[in-house]
Coordinates of C-alpha atoms and ligand atoms in Angstrom, one line a residue:
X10 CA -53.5 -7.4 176.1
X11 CA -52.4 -9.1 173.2
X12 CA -52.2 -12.6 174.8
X13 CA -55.5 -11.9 176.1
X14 CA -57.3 -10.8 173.0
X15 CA -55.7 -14.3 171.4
X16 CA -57.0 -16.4 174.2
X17 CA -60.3 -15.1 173.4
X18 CA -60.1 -15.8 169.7
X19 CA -59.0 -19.3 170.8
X20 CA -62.3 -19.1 173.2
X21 CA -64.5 -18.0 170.1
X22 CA -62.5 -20.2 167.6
X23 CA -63.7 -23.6 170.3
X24 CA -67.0 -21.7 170.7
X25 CA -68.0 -21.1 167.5
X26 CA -69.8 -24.4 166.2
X27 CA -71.5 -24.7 169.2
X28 CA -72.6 -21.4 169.1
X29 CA -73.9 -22.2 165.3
X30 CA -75.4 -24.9 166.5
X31 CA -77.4 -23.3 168.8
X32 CA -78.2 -20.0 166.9
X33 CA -78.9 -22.1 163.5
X34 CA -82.4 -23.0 164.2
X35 CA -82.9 -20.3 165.8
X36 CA -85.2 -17.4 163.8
X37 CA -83.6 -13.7 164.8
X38 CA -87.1 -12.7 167.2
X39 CA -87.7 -16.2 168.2
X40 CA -91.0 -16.6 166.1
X41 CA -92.4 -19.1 163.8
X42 CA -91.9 -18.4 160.0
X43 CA -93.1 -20.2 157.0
X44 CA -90.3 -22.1 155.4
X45 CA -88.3 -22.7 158.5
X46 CA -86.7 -25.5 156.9
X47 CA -86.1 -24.2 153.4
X48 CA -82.3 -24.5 153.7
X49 CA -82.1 -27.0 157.1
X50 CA -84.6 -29.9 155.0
X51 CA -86.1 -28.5 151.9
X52 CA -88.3 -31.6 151.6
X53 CA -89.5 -32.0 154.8
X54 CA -93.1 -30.2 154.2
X55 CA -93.3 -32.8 151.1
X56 CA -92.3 -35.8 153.2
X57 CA -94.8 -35.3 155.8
X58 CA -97.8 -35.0 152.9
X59 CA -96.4 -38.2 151.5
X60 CA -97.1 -39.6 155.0
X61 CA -100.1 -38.2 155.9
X62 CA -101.4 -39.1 151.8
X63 CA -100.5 -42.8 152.6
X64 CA -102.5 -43.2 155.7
X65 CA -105.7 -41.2 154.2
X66 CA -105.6 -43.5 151.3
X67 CA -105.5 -46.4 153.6
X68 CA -107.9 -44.8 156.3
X69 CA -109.3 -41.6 155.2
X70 CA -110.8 -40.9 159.2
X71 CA -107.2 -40.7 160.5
X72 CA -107.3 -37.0 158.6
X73 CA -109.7 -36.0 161.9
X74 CA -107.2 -37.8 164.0
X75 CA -104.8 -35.5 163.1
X76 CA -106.6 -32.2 163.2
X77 CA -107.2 -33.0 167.1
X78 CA -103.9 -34.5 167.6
X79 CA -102.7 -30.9 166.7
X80 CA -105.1 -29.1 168.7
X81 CA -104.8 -31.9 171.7
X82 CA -101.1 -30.8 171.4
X83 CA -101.5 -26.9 171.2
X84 CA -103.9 -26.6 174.1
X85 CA -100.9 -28.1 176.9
X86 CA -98.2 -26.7 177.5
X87 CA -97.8 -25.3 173.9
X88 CA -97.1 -26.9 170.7
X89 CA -94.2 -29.0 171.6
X90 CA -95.4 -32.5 170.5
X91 CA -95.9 -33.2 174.8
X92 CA -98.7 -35.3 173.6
X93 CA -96.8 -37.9 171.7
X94 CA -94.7 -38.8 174.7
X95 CA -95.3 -42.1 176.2
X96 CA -93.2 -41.6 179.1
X97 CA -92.8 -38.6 180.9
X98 CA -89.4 -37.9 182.1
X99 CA -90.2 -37.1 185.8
X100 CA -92.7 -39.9 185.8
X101 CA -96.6 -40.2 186.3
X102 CA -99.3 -40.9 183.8
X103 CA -98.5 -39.0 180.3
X104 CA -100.8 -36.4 177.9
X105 CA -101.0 -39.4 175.9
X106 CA -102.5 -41.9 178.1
X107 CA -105.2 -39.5 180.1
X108 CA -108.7 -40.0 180.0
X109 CA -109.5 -36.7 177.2
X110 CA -107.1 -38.8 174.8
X111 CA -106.8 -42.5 175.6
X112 CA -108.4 -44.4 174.0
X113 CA -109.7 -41.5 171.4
X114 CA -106.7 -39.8 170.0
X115 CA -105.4 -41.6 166.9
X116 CA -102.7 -40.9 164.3
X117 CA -99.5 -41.5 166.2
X118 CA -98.1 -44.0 163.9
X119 CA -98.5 -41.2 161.0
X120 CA -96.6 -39.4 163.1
X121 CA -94.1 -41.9 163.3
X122 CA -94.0 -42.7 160.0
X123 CA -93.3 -39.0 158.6
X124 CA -90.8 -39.0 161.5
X125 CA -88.9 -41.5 159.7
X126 CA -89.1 -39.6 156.6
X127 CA -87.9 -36.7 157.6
X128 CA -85.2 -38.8 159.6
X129 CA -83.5 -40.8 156.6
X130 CA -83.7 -37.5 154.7
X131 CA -82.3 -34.7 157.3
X132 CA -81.5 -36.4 160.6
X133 CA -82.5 -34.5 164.0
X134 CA -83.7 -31.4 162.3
X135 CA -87.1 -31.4 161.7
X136 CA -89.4 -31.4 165.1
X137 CA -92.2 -33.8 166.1
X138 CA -93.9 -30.0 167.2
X139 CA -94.0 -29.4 163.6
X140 CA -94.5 -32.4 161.9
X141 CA -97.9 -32.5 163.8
X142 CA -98.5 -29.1 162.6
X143 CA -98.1 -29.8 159.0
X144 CA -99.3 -33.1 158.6
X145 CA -102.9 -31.1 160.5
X146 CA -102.5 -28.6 157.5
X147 CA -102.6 -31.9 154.8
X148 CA -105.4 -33.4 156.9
X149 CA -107.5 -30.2 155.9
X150 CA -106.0 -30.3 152.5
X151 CA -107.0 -34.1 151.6
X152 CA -110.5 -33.1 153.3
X153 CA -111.0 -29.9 151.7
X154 CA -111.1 -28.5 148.2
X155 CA -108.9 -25.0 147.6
X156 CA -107.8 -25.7 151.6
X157 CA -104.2 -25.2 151.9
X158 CA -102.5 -22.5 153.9
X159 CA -98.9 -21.9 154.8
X160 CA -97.8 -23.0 158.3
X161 CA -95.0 -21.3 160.5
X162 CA -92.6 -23.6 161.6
X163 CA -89.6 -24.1 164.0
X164 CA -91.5 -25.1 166.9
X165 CA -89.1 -27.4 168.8
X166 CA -90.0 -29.9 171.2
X167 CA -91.2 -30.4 175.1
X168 CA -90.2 -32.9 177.4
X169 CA -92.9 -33.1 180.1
X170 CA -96.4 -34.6 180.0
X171 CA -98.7 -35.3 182.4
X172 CA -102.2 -36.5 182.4
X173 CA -103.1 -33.0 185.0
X174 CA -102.1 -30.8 182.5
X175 CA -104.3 -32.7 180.1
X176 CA -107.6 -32.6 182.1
X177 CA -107.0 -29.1 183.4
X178 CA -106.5 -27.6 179.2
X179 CA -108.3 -29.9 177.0
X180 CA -112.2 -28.8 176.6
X181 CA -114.6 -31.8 177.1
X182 CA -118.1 -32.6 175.9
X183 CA -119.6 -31.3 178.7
X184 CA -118.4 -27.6 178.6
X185 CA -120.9 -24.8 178.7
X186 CA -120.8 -22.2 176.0
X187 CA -119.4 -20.1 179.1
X188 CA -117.0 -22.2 180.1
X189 CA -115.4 -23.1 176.0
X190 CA -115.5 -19.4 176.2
X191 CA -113.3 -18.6 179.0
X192 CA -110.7 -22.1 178.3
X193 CA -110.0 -20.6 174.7
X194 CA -109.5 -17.3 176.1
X195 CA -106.7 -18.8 178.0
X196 CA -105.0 -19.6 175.1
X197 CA -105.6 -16.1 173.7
X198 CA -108.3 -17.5 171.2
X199 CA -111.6 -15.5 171.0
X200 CA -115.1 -17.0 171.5
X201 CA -114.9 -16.6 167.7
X202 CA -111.8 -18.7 167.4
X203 CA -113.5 -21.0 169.1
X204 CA -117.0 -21.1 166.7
X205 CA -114.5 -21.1 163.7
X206 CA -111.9 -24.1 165.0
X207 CA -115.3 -26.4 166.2
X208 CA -116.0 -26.5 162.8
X209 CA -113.4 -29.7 162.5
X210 CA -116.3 -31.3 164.5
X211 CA -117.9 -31.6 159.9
X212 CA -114.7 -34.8 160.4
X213 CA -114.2 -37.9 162.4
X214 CA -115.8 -39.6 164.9
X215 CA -116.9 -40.0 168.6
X216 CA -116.6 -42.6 171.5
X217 CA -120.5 -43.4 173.0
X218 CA -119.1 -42.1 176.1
X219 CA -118.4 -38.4 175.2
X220 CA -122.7 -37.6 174.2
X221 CA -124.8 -40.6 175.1
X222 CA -125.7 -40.1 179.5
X223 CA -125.4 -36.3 178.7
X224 CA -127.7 -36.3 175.7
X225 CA -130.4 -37.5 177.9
X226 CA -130.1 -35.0 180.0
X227 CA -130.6 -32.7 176.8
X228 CA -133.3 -34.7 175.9
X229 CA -135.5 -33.7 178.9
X230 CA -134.8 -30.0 177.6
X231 CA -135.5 -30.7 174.0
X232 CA -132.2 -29.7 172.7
X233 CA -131.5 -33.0 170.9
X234 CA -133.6 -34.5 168.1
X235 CA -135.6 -37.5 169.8
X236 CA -134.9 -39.4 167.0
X237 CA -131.5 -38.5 167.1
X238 CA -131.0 -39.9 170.5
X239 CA -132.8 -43.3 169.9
X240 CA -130.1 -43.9 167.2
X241 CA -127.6 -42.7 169.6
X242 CA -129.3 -45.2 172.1
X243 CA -129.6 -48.2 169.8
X244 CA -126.1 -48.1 168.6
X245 CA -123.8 -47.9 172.0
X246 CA -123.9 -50.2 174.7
X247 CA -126.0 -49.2 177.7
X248 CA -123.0 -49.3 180.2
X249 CA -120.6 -47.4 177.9
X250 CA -117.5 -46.2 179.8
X251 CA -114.1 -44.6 178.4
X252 CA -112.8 -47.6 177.2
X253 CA -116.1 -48.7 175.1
X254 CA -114.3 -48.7 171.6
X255 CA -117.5 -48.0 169.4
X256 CA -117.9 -44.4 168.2
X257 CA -120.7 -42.3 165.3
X258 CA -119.2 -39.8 162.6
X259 CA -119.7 -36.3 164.3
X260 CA -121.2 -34.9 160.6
X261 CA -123.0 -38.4 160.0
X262 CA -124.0 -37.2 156.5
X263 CA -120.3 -36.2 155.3
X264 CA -117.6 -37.3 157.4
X265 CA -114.4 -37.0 155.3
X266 CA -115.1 -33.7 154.0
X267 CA -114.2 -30.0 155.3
X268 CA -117.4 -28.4 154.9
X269 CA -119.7 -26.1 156.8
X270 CA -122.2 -29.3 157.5
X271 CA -121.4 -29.5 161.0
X272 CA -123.0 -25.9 162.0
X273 CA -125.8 -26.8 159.8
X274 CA -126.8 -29.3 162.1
X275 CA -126.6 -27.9 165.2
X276 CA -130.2 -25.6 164.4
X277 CA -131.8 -29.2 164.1
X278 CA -130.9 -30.1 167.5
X279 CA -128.6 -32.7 165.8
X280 CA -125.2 -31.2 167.4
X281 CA -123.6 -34.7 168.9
X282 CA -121.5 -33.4 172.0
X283 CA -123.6 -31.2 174.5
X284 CA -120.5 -28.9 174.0
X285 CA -121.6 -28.4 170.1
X286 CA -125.7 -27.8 170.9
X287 CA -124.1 -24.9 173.3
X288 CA -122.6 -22.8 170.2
X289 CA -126.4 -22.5 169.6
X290 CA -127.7 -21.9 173.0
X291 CA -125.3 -18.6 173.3
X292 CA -126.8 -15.5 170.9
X293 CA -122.8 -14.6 170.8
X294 CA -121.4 -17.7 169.5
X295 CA -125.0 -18.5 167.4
X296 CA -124.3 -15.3 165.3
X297 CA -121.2 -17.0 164.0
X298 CA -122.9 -20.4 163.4
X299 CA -125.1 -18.8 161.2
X300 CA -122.5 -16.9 159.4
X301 CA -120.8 -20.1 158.7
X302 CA -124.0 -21.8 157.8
X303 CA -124.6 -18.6 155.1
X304 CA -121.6 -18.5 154.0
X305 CA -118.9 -21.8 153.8
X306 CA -116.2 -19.9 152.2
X307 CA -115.6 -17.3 154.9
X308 CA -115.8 -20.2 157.3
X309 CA -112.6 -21.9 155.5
X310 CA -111.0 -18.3 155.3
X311 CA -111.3 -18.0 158.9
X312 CA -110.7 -21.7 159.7
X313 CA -107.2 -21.5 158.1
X314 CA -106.4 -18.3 160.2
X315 CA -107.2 -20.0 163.5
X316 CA -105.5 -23.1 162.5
X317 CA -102.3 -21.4 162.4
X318 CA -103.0 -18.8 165.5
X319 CA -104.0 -22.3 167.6
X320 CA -100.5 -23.6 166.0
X321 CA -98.8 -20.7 168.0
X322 CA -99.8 -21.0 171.1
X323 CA -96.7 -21.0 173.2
X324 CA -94.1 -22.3 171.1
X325 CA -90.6 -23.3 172.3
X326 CA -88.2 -22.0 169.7
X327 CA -84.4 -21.2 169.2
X328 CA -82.2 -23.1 171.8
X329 CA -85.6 -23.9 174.0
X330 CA -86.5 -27.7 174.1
X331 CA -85.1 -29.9 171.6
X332 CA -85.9 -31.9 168.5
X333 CA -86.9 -35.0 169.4
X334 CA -85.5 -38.2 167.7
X335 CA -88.4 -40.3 168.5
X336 CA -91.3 -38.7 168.8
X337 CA -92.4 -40.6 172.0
X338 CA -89.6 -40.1 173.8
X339 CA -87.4 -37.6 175.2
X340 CA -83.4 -37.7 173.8
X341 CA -81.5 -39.7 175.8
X342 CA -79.4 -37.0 178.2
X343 CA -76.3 -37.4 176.6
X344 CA -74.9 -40.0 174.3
X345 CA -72.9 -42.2 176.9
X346 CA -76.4 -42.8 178.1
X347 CA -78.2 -43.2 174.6
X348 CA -81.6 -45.3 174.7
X349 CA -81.5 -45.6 178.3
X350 CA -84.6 -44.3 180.3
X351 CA -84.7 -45.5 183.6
X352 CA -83.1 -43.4 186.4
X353 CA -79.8 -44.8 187.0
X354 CA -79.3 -46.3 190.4
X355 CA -76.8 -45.5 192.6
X356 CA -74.0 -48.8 192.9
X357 CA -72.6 -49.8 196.5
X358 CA -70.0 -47.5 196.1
X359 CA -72.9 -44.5 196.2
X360 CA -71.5 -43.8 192.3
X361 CA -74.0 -43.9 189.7
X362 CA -73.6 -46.8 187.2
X363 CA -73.9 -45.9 183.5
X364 CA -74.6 -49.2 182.1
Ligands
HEM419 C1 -114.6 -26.4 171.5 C2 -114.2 -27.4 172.3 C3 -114.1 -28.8 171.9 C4 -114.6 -29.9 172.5 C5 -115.4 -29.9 173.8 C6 -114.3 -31.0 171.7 C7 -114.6 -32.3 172.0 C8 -114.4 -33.4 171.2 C9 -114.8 -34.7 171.5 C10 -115.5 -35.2 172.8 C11 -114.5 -35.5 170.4 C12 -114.8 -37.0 170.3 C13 -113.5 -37.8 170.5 C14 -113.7 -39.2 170.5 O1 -114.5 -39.7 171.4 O2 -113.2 -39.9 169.7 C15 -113.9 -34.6 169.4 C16 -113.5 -35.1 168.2 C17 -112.8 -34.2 167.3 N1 -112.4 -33.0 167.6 FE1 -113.0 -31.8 169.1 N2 -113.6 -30.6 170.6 C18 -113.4 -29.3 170.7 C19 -112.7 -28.5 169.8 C20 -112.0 -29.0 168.8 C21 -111.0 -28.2 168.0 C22 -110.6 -26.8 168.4 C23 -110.6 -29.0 167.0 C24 -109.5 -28.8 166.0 C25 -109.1 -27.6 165.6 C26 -111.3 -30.3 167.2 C27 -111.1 -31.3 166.3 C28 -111.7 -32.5 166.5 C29 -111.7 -33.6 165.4 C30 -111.1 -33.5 164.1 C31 -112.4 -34.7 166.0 C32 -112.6 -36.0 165.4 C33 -111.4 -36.9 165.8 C34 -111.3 -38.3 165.2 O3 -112.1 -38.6 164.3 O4 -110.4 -39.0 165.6 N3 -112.1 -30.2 168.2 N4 -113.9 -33.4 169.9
NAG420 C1 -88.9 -20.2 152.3 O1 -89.2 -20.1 150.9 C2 -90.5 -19.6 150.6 C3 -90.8 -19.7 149.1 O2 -89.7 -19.1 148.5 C4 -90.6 -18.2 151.2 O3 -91.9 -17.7 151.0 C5 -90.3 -18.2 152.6 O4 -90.3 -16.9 153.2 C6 -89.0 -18.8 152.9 N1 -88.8 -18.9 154.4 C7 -87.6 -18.8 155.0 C8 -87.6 -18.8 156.5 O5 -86.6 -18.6 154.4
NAG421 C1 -104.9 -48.9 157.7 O1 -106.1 -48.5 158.5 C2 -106.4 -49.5 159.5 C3 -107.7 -48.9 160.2 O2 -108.7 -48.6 159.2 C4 -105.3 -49.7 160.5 O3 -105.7 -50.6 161.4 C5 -104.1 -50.1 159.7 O4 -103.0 -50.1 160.6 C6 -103.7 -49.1 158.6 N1 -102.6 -49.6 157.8 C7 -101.6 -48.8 157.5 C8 -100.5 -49.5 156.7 O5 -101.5 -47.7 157.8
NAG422 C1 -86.6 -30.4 180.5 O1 -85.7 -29.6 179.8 C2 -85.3 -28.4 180.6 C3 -84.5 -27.5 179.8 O2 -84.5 -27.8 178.5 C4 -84.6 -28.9 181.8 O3 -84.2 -27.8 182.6 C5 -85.4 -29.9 182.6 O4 -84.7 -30.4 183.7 C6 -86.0 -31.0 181.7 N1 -87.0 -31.7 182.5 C7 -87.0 -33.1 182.5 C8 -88.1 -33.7 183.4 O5 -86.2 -33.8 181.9
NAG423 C1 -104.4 -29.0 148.3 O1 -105.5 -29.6 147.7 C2 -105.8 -29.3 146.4 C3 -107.1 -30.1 146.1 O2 -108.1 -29.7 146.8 C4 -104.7 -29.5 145.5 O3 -105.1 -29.1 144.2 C5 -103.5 -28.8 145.9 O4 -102.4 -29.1 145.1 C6 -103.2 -29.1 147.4 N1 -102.1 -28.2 147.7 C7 -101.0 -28.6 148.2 C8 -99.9 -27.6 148.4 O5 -100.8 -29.8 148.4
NAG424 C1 -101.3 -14.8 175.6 O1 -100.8 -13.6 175.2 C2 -100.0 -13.0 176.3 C3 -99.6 -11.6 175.9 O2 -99.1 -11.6 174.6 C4 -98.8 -13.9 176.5 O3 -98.0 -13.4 177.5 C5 -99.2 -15.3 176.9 O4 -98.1 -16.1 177.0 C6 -100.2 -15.8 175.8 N1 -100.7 -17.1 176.2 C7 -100.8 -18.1 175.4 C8 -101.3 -19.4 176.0 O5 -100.5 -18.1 174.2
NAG425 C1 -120.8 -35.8 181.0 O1 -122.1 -35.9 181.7 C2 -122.7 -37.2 181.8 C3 -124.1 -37.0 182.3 O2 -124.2 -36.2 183.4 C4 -121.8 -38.1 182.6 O3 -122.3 -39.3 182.7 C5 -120.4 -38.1 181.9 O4 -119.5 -38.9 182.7 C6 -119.8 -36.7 181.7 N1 -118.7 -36.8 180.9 C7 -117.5 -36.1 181.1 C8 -116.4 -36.3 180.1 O5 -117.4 -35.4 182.0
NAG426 C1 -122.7 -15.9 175.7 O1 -121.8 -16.3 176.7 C2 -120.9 -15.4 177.2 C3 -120.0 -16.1 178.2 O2 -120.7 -16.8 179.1 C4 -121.7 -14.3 177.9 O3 -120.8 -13.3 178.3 C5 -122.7 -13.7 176.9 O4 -123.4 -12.7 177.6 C6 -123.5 -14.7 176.3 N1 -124.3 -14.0 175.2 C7 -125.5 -14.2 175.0 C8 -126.2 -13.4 174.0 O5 -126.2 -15.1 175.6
NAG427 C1 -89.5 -44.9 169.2 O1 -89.7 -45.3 170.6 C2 -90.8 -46.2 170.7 C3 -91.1 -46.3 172.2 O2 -90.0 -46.8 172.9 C4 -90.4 -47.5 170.0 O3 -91.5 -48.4 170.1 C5 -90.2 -47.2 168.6 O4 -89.7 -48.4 167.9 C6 -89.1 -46.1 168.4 N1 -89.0 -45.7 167.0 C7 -87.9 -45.7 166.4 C8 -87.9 -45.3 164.9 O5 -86.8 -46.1 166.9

């Protein structure tokens, strides 16, 4: 009895930082809270602004960049920072390089650098998960006046991405109003949800391919402004494909500002993607663009709320995933095997080599 009862203190006693380790991070119900990393990296929040404040000095679009790099992360497989990954461990074509983000999705190296921020300041604590989530928040922050809201952390991070899951989550310019509908609803965000958070479409910019051959379809119905379209027409190249690098502001009027101008436009048949003229073409989803045209503030209100509901969408917390060093890759199985990727080979003697 005794002996036994001291071999499992000795058990704990060998246990017990692991079992810190693991149950540290780890909030009691296994939910996001504000503050996460109060005690763990008390700057962390502050470092990521700092980052995010640099590169809207230098580039004030790369706020929008962000903003979709969040929800481009949210929408597969969770917010687990799957899109930054630039190779995915099991191998085929990543998140990051399929055809709804490559060549369009910008701010990685933001990313990076609040990464190494947070890195020099409290090493493999803070996650790439959350870091895209915060430095979103400061995007709306730097593009909106009175726009800051809290956002629950302790997301950790993923390690698959592939290009299917990609296609098969992300909503593209083409989508009916029936169609947003139902892709939101499988992330348990309502057709209003879905009004509120298209209201980021008031920042950045758009690649010719994502409006121009579909806009003339809408032309023959006379849900795009003519004159619209002939600027449209005169400012992308006939044969513009995926990789055709020239883009339009969404909001031409004000592009670097978090305002309700973007459902303003959509009356006058001046909604850019076919998907935006369809929050118009629905009474359902209409009611709420004219809401948000009457009334900006309650837009905002609700804006912030689904920013952080689309920031929960299957999070991996506690011991589940892990928080990546570098954001574009997975951690290195073990630390024998640190910065190697490849698979390793099996040697003549059928053992696997480690070097
Ligand atoms: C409702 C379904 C949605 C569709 C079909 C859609 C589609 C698109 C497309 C095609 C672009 C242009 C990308 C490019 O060619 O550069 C774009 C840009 C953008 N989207 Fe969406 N989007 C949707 C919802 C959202 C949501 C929910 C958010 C954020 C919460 C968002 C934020 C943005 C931002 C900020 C940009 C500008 C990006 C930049 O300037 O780099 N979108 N979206
Ligand atoms: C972190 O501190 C803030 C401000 O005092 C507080 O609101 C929040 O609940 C704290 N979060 C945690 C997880 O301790
Ligand atoms: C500044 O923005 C430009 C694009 O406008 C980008 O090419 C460049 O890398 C940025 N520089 C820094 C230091 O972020
Ligand atoms: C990803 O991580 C999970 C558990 O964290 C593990 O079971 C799985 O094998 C990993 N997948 C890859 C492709 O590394
Ligand atoms: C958010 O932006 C406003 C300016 O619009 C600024 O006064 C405020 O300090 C910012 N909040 C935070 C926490 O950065
Ligand atoms: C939606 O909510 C259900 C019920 O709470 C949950 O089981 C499911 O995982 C959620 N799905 C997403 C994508 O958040
Ligand atoms: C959208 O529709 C247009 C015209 O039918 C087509 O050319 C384009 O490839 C489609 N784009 C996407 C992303 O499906
Ligand atoms: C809007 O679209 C939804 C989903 O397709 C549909 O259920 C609803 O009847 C439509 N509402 C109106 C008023 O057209
Ligand atoms: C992270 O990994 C990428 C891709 O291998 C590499 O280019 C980058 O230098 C790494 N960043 C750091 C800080 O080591």
């Amino acid at each position: 009895m005794a002996s036994r009862s001291r071999q499992l203190a000795g058990l704990a006693m060998l246990l017990l930082p692991a079992v810190l380790c693991l149950q540290m991070p780890a909030p009691s119900r296994a939910q996001l809270q504000v503050g996460f990393y109060n005690t763990t990296c008390p700057n962390a929040e502050a470092l990521v602004r700092q980052a995010v404040t640099a590169a809207f000095a230098n580039n004030s679009g790369i706020a929008a960049g962000l903003i979709r790099l969040h929800f481009h992360d949210c929408f597969v497989r969770g917010c687990d920072a799957s899109v930054l990954l630039t190779i995915n461990p099991g191998g085929g074509t990543t998140e990051k390089d399929s055809p709804p983000n490559n060549p369009s999705l910008r701010g990685f190296d933001v990313i990076a650098a609040a990464k190494a921020l947070v890195e020099q300041s409290c090493p493999r604590t803070v996650s790439c998960a959350d870091i895209l989530a915060f430095a979103a928040r400061d995007s709306v922050n730097l593009t909106g006046t009175n726009s800051f809201y809290q956002v629950p952390s302790g997301r950790r991070d993923g390690n698959i991405s592939t290009q299917d899951d990609a296609i098969n989550n992300l909503p593209g310019p083409n989508s009916t109003a029936d169609s947003l509908i139902t892709g939101f609803a499988r992330k348990n965000l309502t057709a209003e949800d879905m009004v509120v958070l298209s209201g980021s479409h008031t920042l950045g910019r758009s690649h010719c391919d994502a409006f121009l051959f579909k806009n003339r379809e809408r032309l023959a119905s006379g849900t795009v402004s003519p004159a619209y379209q002939a600027l449209l027409e005169a400012l992308c190249p006939p044969t513009s494909g995926q990789f055709t690098l020239v883009t339009t502001e969404i909001d031409l009027s004000t592009p670097v500002v978090l305002d309700n101008n973007y459902y303003r436009l959509l009356p006058l048949n001046l909604g850019l993607h076919f998907s935006d003229d369809q929050l118009v073409r629905n009474g359902t989803l209409n009611a709420f663009v004219n809401q948000f045209i009457a009334d900006e503030t309650l837009w905002k209100q609700k804006f912030f709320a689904a920013m952080i509901k689309m920031g929960n969408i299957e999070p991996k917390t506690g011991a589940q995933g892990e928080v990546r060093l570098n954001c574009s890759l997975v951690n290195p199985a073990s630390s024998s095997s640190a910065g190697v990727i490849e698979m390793p080979l099996p040697d003549n003697d059928g053992e696997v080599a480690t070097s």
